[in-house]
Amino acid sequence: MDHARRPGKYRVEREVLDEQRLEELSQRKTYSESHPSVSEQLKGSFRCSIPKVKRSVLSSLPVLYWLPKYSVWDYGMPDLISGISVGIMHLPQGMAYALLASLPPVFGLYTSLYPAFIYIFFGTSRHISIGTFTVLSIMVGSVTERLAPDTDFLITNGTNITAEVDITARDSYRVQVAAATTVLGGLIQVVLGLVKFGFVGTYLSEPLVRAYTTAAAAHAVVAQLKYIFGVSPTRVSGPLSLVYTLKDVCSLLPHTHLPTLVVSAVSMVFLIAAKELNSYLSQKLPVPVPVELITIMAGTLISSYANLNGNYTVPIVGEIPSGLHPPSVPDVSLFGEVIGDAFAIAIVGYAISISLGKTFALKHGYKVDSNQELVALGLSNTVGGFFQCYAVCPSMSRSLIQETTGGKTQMAGVASALVVLVTILKLGPLFQELPKAILAVIVFVNLKGMFKQYSDIPALWKSSKIDLVVWLVTWVSTMLFNLDLGLAASITFALLTVIFRTQMPTYSVLGNVPGTELYVDINTHREAREIPGVTIFRSSATVYFANAELYLEALKDKSGLDISKMIIYKRRQEAKQKRRERRAQRRAKRQAERELRRAQKVAKKLPAAPVFSVEEEAKTWGDMGMGDVEDEQDWTERENGTVFVIPTTPRTPDGQCRWEYLKGGNPDCTSLGWMSEQDGDTTTLGSSSDDTLSRDLDRVSLGSLGKWTWDIHSIIIDLSTANFIDTVALKTIKNIFLDFSEIDVNIYLAGCQASVVEQFERGDFFSETITKRRLFASVHDAVLYCLNHHGATLFPRYEPTGDTNDSTKL
């Protein structure tokens, strides 16, 4: 095959752009010009101007932006109706979810009041309803029960320990634990929001969040079984607590309190039927029927008139104090014991909040600031913690009610908070006779939506097996390790799957779609055609330290070039050439000595008597006869299919010469031993003798070495998928250039983003041997360059002219 350049048939209508030429044309800014220094950034951040102060104030207090524009005529009535509807939902959910947090029901009402008022001033979402939520209530309950178990509050009488628990002291301490956890979690959220760490919620993928909430729903169900059956299982915290609690409840089923079970069953049947009817008539009803509130009111009336607590010992809510408690500073000494739980609550609460906020914002065409949402939620928790509230976040059910009933702005939250405030001030004592079993049933029935998330399993099985594994691992770890450790294990596993995906990306060889500048995977596109003599390699993931070695191996595999064997064979041939040159020098020296002796004899006029030396002749025969025969075979008459190397240029003074690689078609494949070169001689490692290695090397075929130099002269590495390059990847790519240059294969890079080019420059990647002429703006530019410089005419050929602006059409 001929390497000479042949004139192309066509000319392209634009210039082939490498990185150096692109910089000349576009005058790309340097890194220092495009990236201001730290001092300049600090100066810019501390500069003060009226517009900057205004933007800062409006972003920190969004209420100042929307409240002056508020139209009572347009938004007043829809917000009022929506707020009352949501406020009615706050009452049963607040009291019911307080049981999940192992707190008295009135503190659920406090939690539905103060945080909602705070969010109105700092929040950016117009439709989410801040208050109690199932998952966060369970997470707070796991902390309160761990730090304030019943066993720490047993009433003692002398030396005997009675079975009674000091409920007042226990609940008081649990309120302190919940408030400390909430304040610390809120402070964490505020700090993360101020440092612009709002993207932290993105680490919780949708499969992870849905699996986590599904497992939390199972925790909620188990936690309510004691109220539904009227039993008192042993409280267990930590890993496997769910299993132990469920086992204990099952063992106590023979001791079920029948009146409590009857109340639970009747309430459940009524609530489920009412909800189904409500859902069926939702299109015809302007406002959903508050079935939970109706259930609570009916249950309270029946319990009060039938005296269920006195006659049948059905547990009731008990005293609900009227009025509001003054703020108090939480117990700071508890921070060290609850910091892990507080961080988990902060992350989960924010993830749920931002996902709901962005959903409604996208639907109604406004923007939600993720960092400001983090600050708003953190302030709601922090301030609420000073008023004995526990952790809050939006509820999907309440938010949907607020949106579907016509809520337009955050003023709907004001109306709902006022409903809760009136209840706390005036109506709280009316619910003292409410059976706890009814609150447990409300929690149980409201978890129906979370239980429907088990349908994610078959859907994920069809769409993404890795997401399915994340879902299952999250569910199992949360069920077994409890909510805090389960969340940590789930996030860790999810991040590991990301690393696994980047370590095991899809590697492909690209081909051209005829008539276009598109290059696609030849294995997935039938129309794609591989460019003769050029291999275009692409990875679906960026190259970094975790997959750099795999990237190199995949490149060798896809290109079909076994560099190690090819370099070994080249060095073997170089060693043979050196030995041939030394033998030729020795033969020339001996011949010169013979001529000198003959000349001396003639000069002395002595008879030229033949002198026969066995030792000398044997040495000469070994040098000339055997060596020459072997050399002739090495150079010309190998068997068909043998691959070998010949020098095409004389050896230079520094010992270098250019080698050409010849090929045959024999599929024979022989493994090579390792060898090292010392002082021009070849030392074989892993073979019995030098002759054995010589025979092995002589039999190396095209099948064992892969594509040969004349089959592939260029490799183009498409780096368009890389969004960063670390130091390990820099070294790997540089080694690719060096290794393939050993076998006369040119390497080119294409499609690098500007940030990646800057990282190449800062890493001192470019040098005299690896210049920016090897880096092209696109794969097509690199292909045209390769074909132009290797004489191919299958593609349009670019022939540079004196005027770069002058171009001809195809």
mmCIF file of N, CA and C in Angstrom, residues 563-612:
data_model
loop_
_atom_site.group_PDB
_atom_site.id
_atom_site.type_symbol
_atom_site.label_atom_id
_atom_site.label_comp_id
_atom_site.label_asym_id
_atom_site.label_seq_id
_atom_site.Cartn_x
_atom_site.Cartn_y
_atom_site.Cartn_z
ATOM 1 N N ILE A 563 -0.135 -2.928 21.611
ATOM 2 C CA ILE A 563 1.079 -2.110 21.614
ATOM 3 C C ILE A 563 2.247 -2.851 22.238
ATOM 4 N N SER A 564 2.006 -3.564 23.308
ATOM 5 C CA SER A 564 3.101 -4.245 24.014
ATOM 6 C C SER A 564 3.822 -5.225 23.093
ATOM 7 N N LYS A 565 3.064 -6.074 22.402
ATOM 8 C CA LYS A 565 3.690 -7.046 21.517
ATOM 9 C C LYS A 565 4.382 -6.368 20.338
ATOM 10 N N MET A 566 3.761 -5.311 19.840
ATOM 11 C CA MET A 566 4.349 -4.631 18.691
ATOM 12 C C MET A 566 5.655 -3.937 19.060
ATOM 13 N N ILE A 567 5.688 -3.332 20.238
ATOM 14 C CA ILE A 567 6.931 -2.687 20.678
ATOM 15 C C ILE A 567 8.003 -3.721 20.954
ATOM 16 N N ILE A 568 7.627 -4.856 21.556
ATOM 17 C CA ILE A 568 8.592 -5.926 21.814
ATOM 18 C C ILE A 568 9.195 -6.423 20.511
ATOM 19 N N TYR A 569 8.327 -6.631 19.508
ATOM 20 C CA TYR A 569 8.832 -7.122 18.234
ATOM 21 C C TYR A 569 9.737 -6.100 17.569
ATOM 22 N N LYS A 570 9.383 -4.844 17.669
ATOM 23 C CA LYS A 570 10.216 -3.798 17.097
ATOM 24 C C LYS A 570 11.587 -3.787 17.749
ATOM 25 N N ARG A 571 11.620 -3.854 19.070
ATOM 26 C CA ARG A 571 12.904 -3.865 19.768
ATOM 27 C C ARG A 571 13.708 -5.108 19.432
ATOM 28 N N ARG A 572 13.013 -6.227 19.240
ATOM 29 C CA ARG A 572 13.719 -7.455 18.840
ATOM 30 C C ARG A 572 14.393 -7.270 17.486
ATOM 31 N N GLN A 573 13.690 -6.674 16.550
ATOM 32 C CA GLN A 573 14.275 -6.456 15.238
ATOM 33 C C GLN A 573 15.414 -5.441 15.294
ATOM 34 N N GLU A 574 15.263 -4.424 16.163
ATOM 35 C CA GLU A 574 16.356 -3.475 16.336
ATOM 36 C C GLU A 574 17.596 -4.166 16.884
ATOM 37 N N ALA A 575 17.386 -5.095 17.843
ATOM 38 C CA ALA A 575 18.522 -5.836 18.404
ATOM 39 C C ALA A 575 19.182 -6.710 17.342
ATOM 40 N N LYS A 576 18.362 -7.348 16.483
ATOM 41 C CA LYS A 576 18.936 -8.155 15.403
ATOM 42 C C LYS A 576 19.756 -7.306 14.441
ATOM 43 N N GLN A 577 19.223 -6.114 14.140
ATOM 44 C CA GLN A 577 19.940 -5.231 13.230
ATOM 45 C C GLN A 577 21.283 -4.815 13.811
ATOM 46 N N LYS A 578 21.304 -4.553 15.118
ATOM 47 C CA LYS A 578 22.571 -4.201 15.757
ATOM 48 C C LYS A 578 23.568 -5.354 15.667
ATOM 49 N N ARG A 579 23.077 -6.602 15.891
ATOM 50 C CA ARG A 579 23.982 -7.748 15.802
ATOM 51 C C ARG A 579 24.492 -7.925 14.371
ATOM 52 N N ARG A 580 23.647 -7.716 13.377
ATOM 53 C CA ARG A 580 24.084 -7.823 11.987
ATOM 54 C C ARG A 580 25.173 -6.799 11.691
ATOM 55 N N GLU A 581 24.978 -5.563 12.182
ATOM 56 C CA GLU A 581 25.975 -4.535 11.941
ATOM 57 C C GLU A 581 27.302 -4.871 12.616
ATOM 58 N N ARG A 582 27.236 -5.434 13.835
ATOM 59 C CA ARG A 582 28.488 -5.813 14.507
ATOM 60 C C ARG A 582 29.176 -6.956 13.768
ATOM 61 N N ARG A 583 28.398 -7.944 13.261
ATOM 62 C CA ARG A 583 29.012 -9.032 12.494
ATOM 63 C C ARG A 583 29.633 -8.511 11.206
ATOM 64 N N ALA A 584 28.939 -7.581 10.551
ATOM 65 C CA ALA A 584 29.493 -7.001 9.329
ATOM 66 C C ALA A 584 30.791 -6.262 9.624
ATOM 67 N N GLN A 585 30.830 -5.550 10.765
ATOM 68 C CA GLN A 585 32.063 -4.856 11.135
ATOM 69 C C GLN A 585 33.197 -5.845 11.403
ATOM 70 N N ARG A 586 32.886 -6.940 12.127
ATOM 71 C CA ARG A 586 33.934 -7.941 12.399
ATOM 72 C C ARG A 586 34.424 -8.594 11.108
ATOM 73 N N ARG A 587 33.493 -8.910 10.184
ATOM 74 C CA ARG A 587 33.908 -9.511 8.913
ATOM 75 C C ARG A 587 34.794 -8.557 8.117
ATOM 76 N N ALA A 588 34.403 -7.279 8.110
ATOM 77 C CA ALA A 588 35.212 -6.296 7.393
ATOM 78 C C ALA A 588 36.600 -6.172 8.014
ATOM 79 N N LYS A 589 36.642 -6.242 9.346
ATOM 80 C CA LYS A 589 37.936 -6.134 10.022
ATOM 81 C C LYS A 589 38.833 -7.332 9.696
ATOM 82 N N ARG A 590 38.246 -8.536 9.721
ATOM 83 C CA ARG A 590 39.060 -9.736 9.402
ATOM 84 C C ARG A 590 39.510 -9.724 7.933
ATOM 85 N N GLN A 591 38.612 -9.275 7.074
ATOM 86 C CA GLN A 591 38.989 -9.205 5.661
ATOM 87 C C GLN A 591 40.128 -8.223 5.452
ATOM 88 N N ALA A 592 40.040 -7.105 6.194
ATOM 89 C CA ALA A 592 41.133 -6.134 6.093
ATOM 90 C C ALA A 592 42.439 -6.709 6.607
ATOM 91 N N GLU A 593 42.382 -7.500 7.687
ATOM 92 C CA GLU A 593 43.594 -8.120 8.219
ATOM 93 C C GLU A 593 44.187 -9.106 7.207
ATOM 94 N N ARG A 594 43.348 -9.911 6.518
ATOM 95 C CA ARG A 594 43.854 -10.860 5.513
ATOM 96 C C ARG A 594 44.524 -10.107 4.357
ATOM 97 N N GLU A 595 43.841 -9.042 3.916
ATOM 98 C CA GLU A 595 44.438 -8.262 2.834
ATOM 99 C C GLU A 595 45.768 -7.662 3.256
ATOM 100 N N LEU A 596 45.837 -7.260 4.524
ATOM 101 C CA LEU A 596 47.095 -6.699 5.010
ATOM 102 C C LEU A 596 48.199 -7.752 5.045
ATOM 103 N N ARG A 597 47.883 -8.981 5.499
ATOM 104 C CA ARG A 597 48.903 -10.049 5.523
ATOM 105 C C ARG A 597 49.364 -10.416 4.115
ATOM 106 N N ARG A 598 48.388 -10.487 3.165
ATOM 107 C CA ARG A 598 48.775 -10.807 1.803
ATOM 108 C C ARG A 598 49.689 -9.726 1.219
ATOM 109 N N ALA A 599 49.284 -8.486 1.558
ATOM 110 C CA ALA A 599 50.113 -7.385 1.048
ATOM 111 C C ALA A 599 51.516 -7.433 1.636
ATOM 112 N N GLN A 600 51.619 -7.799 2.911
ATOM 113 C CA GLN A 600 52.940 -7.895 3.538
ATOM 114 C C GLN A 600 53.778 -9.027 2.903
ATOM 115 N N LYS A 601 53.123 -10.140 2.602
ATOM 116 C CA LYS A 601 53.849 -11.265 1.982
ATOM 117 C C LYS A 601 54.345 -10.896 0.582
ATOM 118 N N VAL A 602 53.478 -10.221 -0.156
ATOM 119 C CA VAL A 602 53.892 -9.816 -1.504
ATOM 120 C C VAL A 602 55.064 -8.841 -1.414
ATOM 121 N N ALA A 603 54.979 -7.932 -0.411
ATOM 122 C CA ALA A 603 56.060 -6.957 -0.271
ATOM 123 C C ALA A 603 57.382 -7.633 0.056
ATOM 124 N N LYS A 604 57.343 -8.695 0.812
ATOM 125 C CA LYS A 604 58.569 -9.424 1.170
ATOM 126 C C LYS A 604 58.951 -10.469 0.127
ATOM 127 N N LYS A 605 58.134 -10.562 -0.962
ATOM 128 C CA LYS A 605 58.382 -11.527 -2.038
ATOM 129 C C LYS A 605 58.497 -12.933 -1.498
ATOM 130 N N LEU A 606 57.655 -13.222 -0.564
ATOM 131 C CA LEU A 606 57.622 -14.580 -0.014
ATOM 132 C C LEU A 606 56.554 -15.371 -0.749
ATOM 133 N N PRO A 607 56.769 -16.695 -0.875
ATOM 134 C CA PRO A 607 55.751 -17.519 -1.538
ATOM 135 C C PRO A 607 54.449 -17.533 -0.726
ATOM 136 N N ALA A 608 53.347 -17.437 -1.425
ATOM 137 C CA ALA A 608 52.035 -17.411 -0.752
ATOM 138 C C ALA A 608 51.541 -18.813 -0.510
ATOM 139 N N ALA A 609 52.175 -19.488 0.456
ATOM 140 C CA ALA A 609 51.774 -20.856 0.802
ATOM 141 C C ALA A 609 50.443 -20.807 1.567
ATOM 142 N N PRO A 610 49.520 -21.643 1.129
ATOM 143 C CA PRO A 610 48.219 -21.651 1.840
ATOM 144 C C PRO A 610 48.373 -22.179 3.254
ATOM 145 N N VAL A 611 47.837 -21.446 4.158
ATOM 146 C CA VAL A 611 47.858 -21.854 5.564
ATOM 147 C C VAL A 611 46.420 -22.125 5.989
ATOM 148 N N PHE A 612 46.148 -23.334 6.417
ATOM 149 C CA PHE A 612 44.790 -23.729 6.800
ATOM 150 C C PHE A 612 44.659 -23.727 8.325
#
